[in-house]
Structures are given as structure tokens and as C-alpha cells.
Amino acid sequence: MAKCDILFLQAIFSVFLEGDINVGLKAIGAGLCMIGAGASSIGEGFIGMKALEGVARNPETYGKVRTLLILGVALDETCGIYALLISFMIIFVLN
């Protein structure tokens, strides 16, 4: 099971068993935030794929493509880290 599915099931069971809807809504919100982290990893794959295609078509541009690849992956990774950070804040900080 994916992390989102587990959090969703925890949210549903906590609402029905404990009667506290806030816990369930926090778990659903954290699961939705992790969709952003998953989308970030898919984006990194596309960045790498297009960089390899660019170097395969024109090998002389390897240095420029590599620089842009590193910059693009770094920017994309920050989005995933922010999604993970917000997910942790929802679970542990919000009361």
C-alpha cells in the first residue's frame, strides 16, 4: 500500500473509532501533501530524460546541459522537500 492509502485509512478509522474528526482531517491533509512529493519525483525523471535526449542529439552541449540539469533537479527537489515538510507540520505541529 502506498503511504497516502495508509494515511487515508488511518483517517477514516480514527474518525469512526475515536470520534475525533481533527485527527482524520490531519491525516488526509498529510496524505494529499505527499502527492506533491510523488509528483516531484516524476518531474525529476522527466528532467533527466530530456537532458539525456539533448546530449544524445548534440554531444557538444554536454557541459551546458549538465549545468541546467543540476539546476533543474535541485529546484524540483525543493518542491518535494517542501511537500514533505508541510506534511510533517500537519501531522506533528498542528493541534
CSV table of N, CA and C in Angstrom, one decimal:
chain,number,residue,atom,x,y,z
A,1,MET,N,0.8,-1.2,0.0
A,1,MET,CA,0.0,0.0,0.0
A,1,MET,C,0.9,1.2,0.0
A,2,ALA,N,0.4,2.2,-0.7
A,2,ALA,CA,1.1,3.5,-0.7
A,2,ALA,C,0.9,4.3,0.6
A,3,LYS,N,1.8,5.2,0.9
A,3,LYS,CA,1.8,6.0,2.1
A,3,LYS,C,0.5,6.8,2.2
A,4,CYS,N,0.0,7.3,1.0
A,4,CYS,CA,-1.3,8.0,1.0
A,4,CYS,C,-2.4,7.1,1.4
A,5,ASP,N,-2.4,5.9,0.9
A,5,ASP,CA,-3.5,5.0,1.3
A,5,ASP,C,-3.6,4.7,2.7
A,6,ILE,N,-2.4,4.5,3.3
A,6,ILE,CA,-2.3,4.1,4.7
A,6,ILE,C,-2.8,5.3,5.6
A,7,LEU,N,-2.4,6.5,5.2
A,7,LEU,CA,-2.8,7.7,5.9
A,7,LEU,C,-4.3,7.9,5.8
A,8,PHE,N,-4.9,7.6,4.6
A,8,PHE,CA,-6.3,7.8,4.4
A,8,PHE,C,-7.1,6.8,5.2
A,9,LEU,N,-6.6,5.5,5.3
A,9,LEU,CA,-7.3,4.6,6.1
A,9,LEU,C,-7.2,4.9,7.6
A,10,GLN,N,-6.0,5.4,8.0
A,10,GLN,CA,-5.9,5.9,9.4
A,10,GLN,C,-6.9,7.0,9.7
A,11,ALA,N,-7.1,7.9,8.8
A,11,ALA,CA,-8.0,9.0,9.0
A,11,ALA,C,-9.4,8.5,9.1
A,12,ILE,N,-9.8,7.6,8.3
A,12,ILE,CA,-11.2,7.0,8.3
A,12,ILE,C,-11.4,6.3,9.6
A,13,PHE,N,-10.5,5.4,10.0
A,13,PHE,CA,-10.7,4.6,11.2
A,13,PHE,C,-10.6,5.5,12.5
A,14,SER,N,-9.8,6.6,12.5
A,14,SER,CA,-9.7,7.4,13.6
A,14,SER,C,-11.0,8.2,13.8
A,15,VAL,N,-11.7,8.6,12.7
A,15,VAL,CA,-12.9,9.3,12.8
A,15,VAL,C,-14.0,8.4,13.4
A,16,PHE,N,-14.1,7.1,12.9
A,16,PHE,CA,-15.2,6.2,13.3
A,16,PHE,C,-14.9,5.7,14.7
A,17,LEU,N,-13.6,5.4,15.1
A,17,LEU,CA,-13.3,4.7,16.3
A,17,LEU,C,-13.2,5.7,17.5
A,18,GLU,N,-12.5,6.8,17.2
A,18,GLU,CA,-12.2,7.8,18.3
A,18,GLU,C,-13.2,8.9,18.3
A,19,GLY,N,-13.8,9.2,17.2
A,19,GLY,CA,-14.8,10.2,17.1
A,19,GLY,C,-14.2,11.6,17.0
A,20,ASP,N,-12.9,11.7,16.8
A,20,ASP,CA,-12.2,13.0,16.6
A,20,ASP,C,-11.9,13.2,15.2
A,21,ILE,N,-12.7,14.2,14.6
A,21,ILE,CA,-12.5,14.4,13.2
A,21,ILE,C,-11.2,15.2,12.8
A,22,ASN,N,-10.7,15.9,13.8
A,22,ASN,CA,-9.5,16.6,13.5
A,22,ASN,C,-8.3,15.7,13.2
A,23,VAL,N,-8.2,14.6,13.9
A,23,VAL,CA,-7.1,13.7,13.6
A,23,VAL,C,-7.3,13.1,12.2
A,24,GLY,N,-8.5,12.8,11.8
A,24,GLY,CA,-8.7,12.2,10.5
A,24,GLY,C,-8.4,13.2,9.4
A,25,LEU,N,-8.8,14.5,9.6
A,25,LEU,CA,-8.6,15.5,8.6
A,25,LEU,C,-7.1,15.8,8.5
A,26,LYS,N,-6.3,15.8,9.6
A,26,LYS,CA,-4.9,16.0,9.5
A,26,LYS,C,-4.2,14.9,8.7
A,27,ALA,N,-4.7,13.6,8.9
A,27,ALA,CA,-4.1,12.5,8.1
A,27,ALA,C,-4.4,12.6,6.7
A,28,ILE,N,-5.6,13.0,6.3
A,28,ILE,CA,-6.0,13.2,4.9
A,28,ILE,C,-5.2,14.4,4.3
A,29,GLY,N,-5.0,15.5,5.0
A,29,GLY,CA,-4.2,16.6,4.5
A,29,GLY,C,-2.7,16.2,4.3
A,30,ALA,N,-2.2,15.4,5.3
A,30,ALA,CA,-0.8,15.0,5.1
A,30,ALA,C,-0.6,14.1,3.9
A,31,GLY,N,-1.6,13.2,3.7
A,31,GLY,CA,-1.6,12.3,2.5
A,31,GLY,C,-1.7,13.1,1.2
A,32,LEU,N,-2.5,14.1,1.2
A,32,LEU,CA,-2.6,15.0,0.0
A,32,LEU,C,-1.3,15.7,-0.3
A,33,CYS,N,-0.6,16.1,0.8
A,33,CYS,CA,0.7,16.8,0.6
A,33,CYS,C,1.7,15.9,0.0
A,34,MET,N,1.7,14.6,0.3
A,34,MET,CA,2.6,13.6,-0.2
A,34,MET,C,2.4,13.4,-1.7
A,35,ILE,N,1.3,13.7,-2.2
A,35,ILE,CA,1.1,13.7,-3.7
A,35,ILE,C,2.1,14.6,-4.3
A,36,GLY,N,2.3,15.8,-3.7
A,36,GLY,CA,3.3,16.7,-4.2
A,36,GLY,C,4.7,16.2,-4.3
A,37,ALA,N,5.0,15.4,-3.3
A,37,ALA,CA,6.4,14.8,-3.2
A,37,ALA,C,6.5,13.7,-4.3
A,38,GLY,N,5.4,13.0,-4.6
A,38,GLY,CA,5.4,12.0,-5.7
A,38,GLY,C,5.5,12.6,-7.0
A,39,ALA,N,4.8,13.7,-7.2
A,39,ALA,CA,4.9,14.4,-8.5
A,39,ALA,C,6.3,15.0,-8.7
A,40,SER,N,6.9,15.4,-7.6
A,40,SER,CA,8.3,15.9,-7.7
A,40,SER,C,9.2,14.9,-8.3
A,41,SER,N,9.1,13.7,-7.8
A,41,SER,CA,10.0,12.6,-8.3
A,41,SER,C,9.7,12.3,-9.7
A,42,ILE,N,8.4,12.3,-10.2
A,42,ILE,CA,8.1,12.1,-11.6
A,42,ILE,C,8.7,13.2,-12.4
A,43,GLY,N,8.7,14.5,-11.9
A,43,GLY,CA,9.3,15.6,-12.6
A,43,GLY,C,10.8,15.4,-12.8
A,44,GLU,N,11.5,14.9,-11.7
A,44,GLU,CA,12.9,14.7,-11.8
A,44,GLU,C,13.2,13.6,-12.9
A,45,GLY,N,12.4,12.6,-13.0
A,45,GLY,CA,12.6,11.7,-14.1
A,45,GLY,C,12.5,12.3,-15.5
A,46,PHE,N,11.5,13.2,-15.7
A,46,PHE,CA,11.4,13.9,-16.9
A,46,PHE,C,12.5,14.8,-17.2
A,47,ILE,N,13.0,15.4,-16.2
A,47,ILE,CA,14.2,16.3,-16.4
A,47,ILE,C,15.4,15.5,-16.8
A,48,GLY,N,15.6,14.4,-16.2
A,48,GLY,CA,16.8,13.5,-16.6
A,48,GLY,C,16.6,13.0,-18.0
A,49,MET,N,15.4,12.6,-18.3
A,49,MET,CA,15.1,12.0,-19.6
A,49,MET,C,15.4,13.0,-20.7
A,50,LYS,N,14.9,14.3,-20.5
A,50,LYS,CA,15.1,15.3,-21.6
A,50,LYS,C,16.6,15.7,-21.6
A,51,ALA,N,17.3,15.7,-20.5
A,51,ALA,CA,18.7,16.0,-20.6
A,51,ALA,C,19.5,15.0,-21.4
A,52,LEU,N,19.1,13.7,-21.1
A,52,LEU,CA,19.8,12.7,-21.9
A,52,LEU,C,19.5,12.7,-23.4
A,53,GLU,N,18.2,13.1,-23.7
A,53,GLU,CA,17.9,13.3,-25.1
A,53,GLU,C,18.6,14.4,-25.8
A,54,GLY,N,18.8,15.5,-25.0
A,54,GLY,CA,19.5,16.6,-25.5
A,54,GLY,C,21.0,16.3,-25.8
A,55,VAL,N,21.6,15.6,-24.9
A,55,VAL,CA,23.0,15.3,-25.1
A,55,VAL,C,23.2,14.2,-26.2
A,56,ALA,N,22.2,13.3,-26.3
A,56,ALA,CA,22.3,12.3,-27.4
A,56,ALA,C,22.2,13.0,-28.8
A,57,ARG,N,21.4,14.1,-28.9
A,57,ARG,CA,21.2,14.7,-30.2
A,57,ARG,C,22.4,15.6,-30.5
A,58,ASN,N,23.0,16.3,-29.4
A,58,ASN,CA,24.1,17.2,-29.7
A,58,ASN,C,25.1,17.0,-28.6
A,59,PRO,N,26.1,16.1,-28.7
A,59,PRO,CA,27.0,15.8,-27.7
A,59,PRO,C,27.9,17.0,-27.3
A,60,GLU,N,28.1,18.0,-28.1
A,60,GLU,CA,28.9,19.2,-27.8
A,60,GLU,C,28.4,20.0,-26.7
A,61,THR,N,27.1,19.9,-26.4
A,61,THR,CA,26.4,20.8,-25.4
A,61,THR,C,26.4,20.1,-24.1
A,62,TYR,N,27.2,19.1,-23.9
A,62,TYR,CA,27.2,18.3,-22.6
A,62,TYR,C,27.4,19.2,-21.4
A,63,GLY,N,28.3,20.1,-21.4
A,63,GLY,CA,28.6,21.0,-20.2
A,63,GLY,C,27.4,21.9,-19.9
A,64,LYS,N,26.8,22.5,-20.9
A,64,LYS,CA,25.6,23.4,-20.7
A,64,LYS,C,24.4,22.6,-20.2
A,65,VAL,N,24.2,21.4,-20.8
A,65,VAL,CA,23.0,20.6,-20.4
A,65,VAL,C,23.2,20.1,-19.0
A,66,ARG,N,24.4,19.7,-18.7
A,66,ARG,CA,24.7,19.2,-17.3
A,66,ARG,C,24.4,20.2,-16.3
A,67,THR,N,24.9,21.4,-16.6
A,67,THR,CA,24.6,22.5,-15.6
A,67,THR,C,23.1,22.8,-15.4
A,68,LEU,N,22.4,22.9,-16.5
A,68,LEU,CA,21.0,23.1,-16.4
A,68,LEU,C,20.3,21.9,-15.8
A,69,LEU,N,20.8,20.7,-16.0
A,69,LEU,CA,20.2,19.5,-15.4
A,69,LEU,C,20.3,19.6,-13.9
A,70,ILE,N,21.5,19.9,-13.4
A,70,ILE,CA,21.7,20.0,-11.9
A,70,ILE,C,20.8,21.1,-11.3
A,71,LEU,N,20.7,22.2,-12.0
A,71,LEU,CA,19.9,23.3,-11.5
A,71,LEU,C,18.4,22.9,-11.5
A,72,GLY,N,17.9,22.3,-12.6
A,72,GLY,CA,16.6,21.8,-12.7
A,72,GLY,C,16.2,20.8,-11.6
A,73,VAL,N,17.1,19.8,-11.4
A,73,VAL,CA,16.8,18.8,-10.4
A,73,VAL,C,16.8,19.4,-9.0
A,74,ALA,N,17.7,20.3,-8.8
A,74,ALA,CA,17.7,21.0,-7.4
A,74,ALA,C,16.4,21.8,-7.2
A,75,LEU,N,16.0,22.5,-8.2
A,75,LEU,CA,14.7,23.2,-8.0
A,75,LEU,C,13.5,22.3,-7.8
A,76,ASP,N,13.5,21.2,-8.6
A,76,ASP,CA,12.4,20.3,-8.5
A,76,ASP,C,12.5,19.5,-7.1
A,77,GLU,N,13.6,19.2,-6.6
A,77,GLU,CA,13.7,18.5,-5.3
A,77,GLU,C,13.3,19.4,-4.2
A,78,THR,N,13.5,20.7,-4.3
A,78,THR,CA,13.0,21.6,-3.2
A,78,THR,C,11.5,21.5,-3.1
A,79,CYS,N,10.8,21.4,-4.2
A,79,CYS,CA,9.3,21.3,-4.1
A,79,CYS,C,8.9,20.0,-3.4
A,80,GLY,N,9.6,18.9,-3.6
A,80,GLY,CA,9.3,17.7,-2.9
A,80,GLY,C,9.6,17.8,-1.4
A,81,ILE,N,10.7,18.4,-1.1
A,81,ILE,CA,11.1,18.6,0.3
A,81,ILE,C,10.1,19.5,1.0
A,82,TYR,N,9.6,20.6,0.3
A,82,TYR,CA,8.6,21.4,0.9
A,82,TYR,C,7.3,20.7,1.2
A,83,ALA,N,6.9,19.8,0.3
A,83,ALA,CA,5.7,19.0,0.5
A,83,ALA,C,5.9,18.1,1.7
A,84,LEU,N,7.0,17.5,1.8
A,84,LEU,CA,7.3,16.6,3.0
A,84,LEU,C,7.3,17.4,4.3
A,85,LEU,N,7.9,18.6,4.2
A,85,LEU,CA,7.9,19.5,5.4
A,85,LEU,C,6.5,19.9,5.8
A,86,ILE,N,5.7,20.2,4.9
A,86,ILE,CA,4.3,20.6,5.2
A,86,ILE,C,3.5,19.4,5.7
A,87,SER,N,3.8,18.3,5.2
A,87,SER,CA,3.1,17.1,5.7
A,87,SER,C,3.5,16.8,7.1
A,88,PHE,N,4.8,16.9,7.5
A,88,PHE,CA,5.2,16.7,8.9
A,88,PHE,C,4.6,17.8,9.8
A,89,MET,N,4.5,19.0,9.3
A,89,MET,CA,3.9,20.1,10.1
A,89,MET,C,2.5,19.8,10.4
A,90,ILE,N,1.8,19.3,9.4
A,90,ILE,CA,0.3,19.0,9.6
A,90,ILE,C,0.2,17.9,10.6
A,91,ILE,N,1.0,16.9,10.6
A,91,ILE,CA,0.9,15.8,11.5
A,91,ILE,C,1.3,16.1,12.9
A,92,PHE,N,2.5,16.7,13.1
A,92,PHE,CA,3.1,16.9,14.4
A,92,PHE,C,2.9,18.2,15.0
A,93,VAL,N,2.8,19.3,14.2
A,93,VAL,CA,2.7,20.7,14.8
A,93,VAL,C,1.3,21.1,15.1
A,94,LEU,N,0.4,20.9,14.1
A,94,LEU,CA,-0.9,21.4,14.3
A,94,LEU,C,-1.7,20.6,15.3
A,95,ASN,N,-2.3,21.3,16.2
A,95,ASN,CA,-3.1,20.6,17.3
A,95,ASN,C,-4.6,20.8,17.1
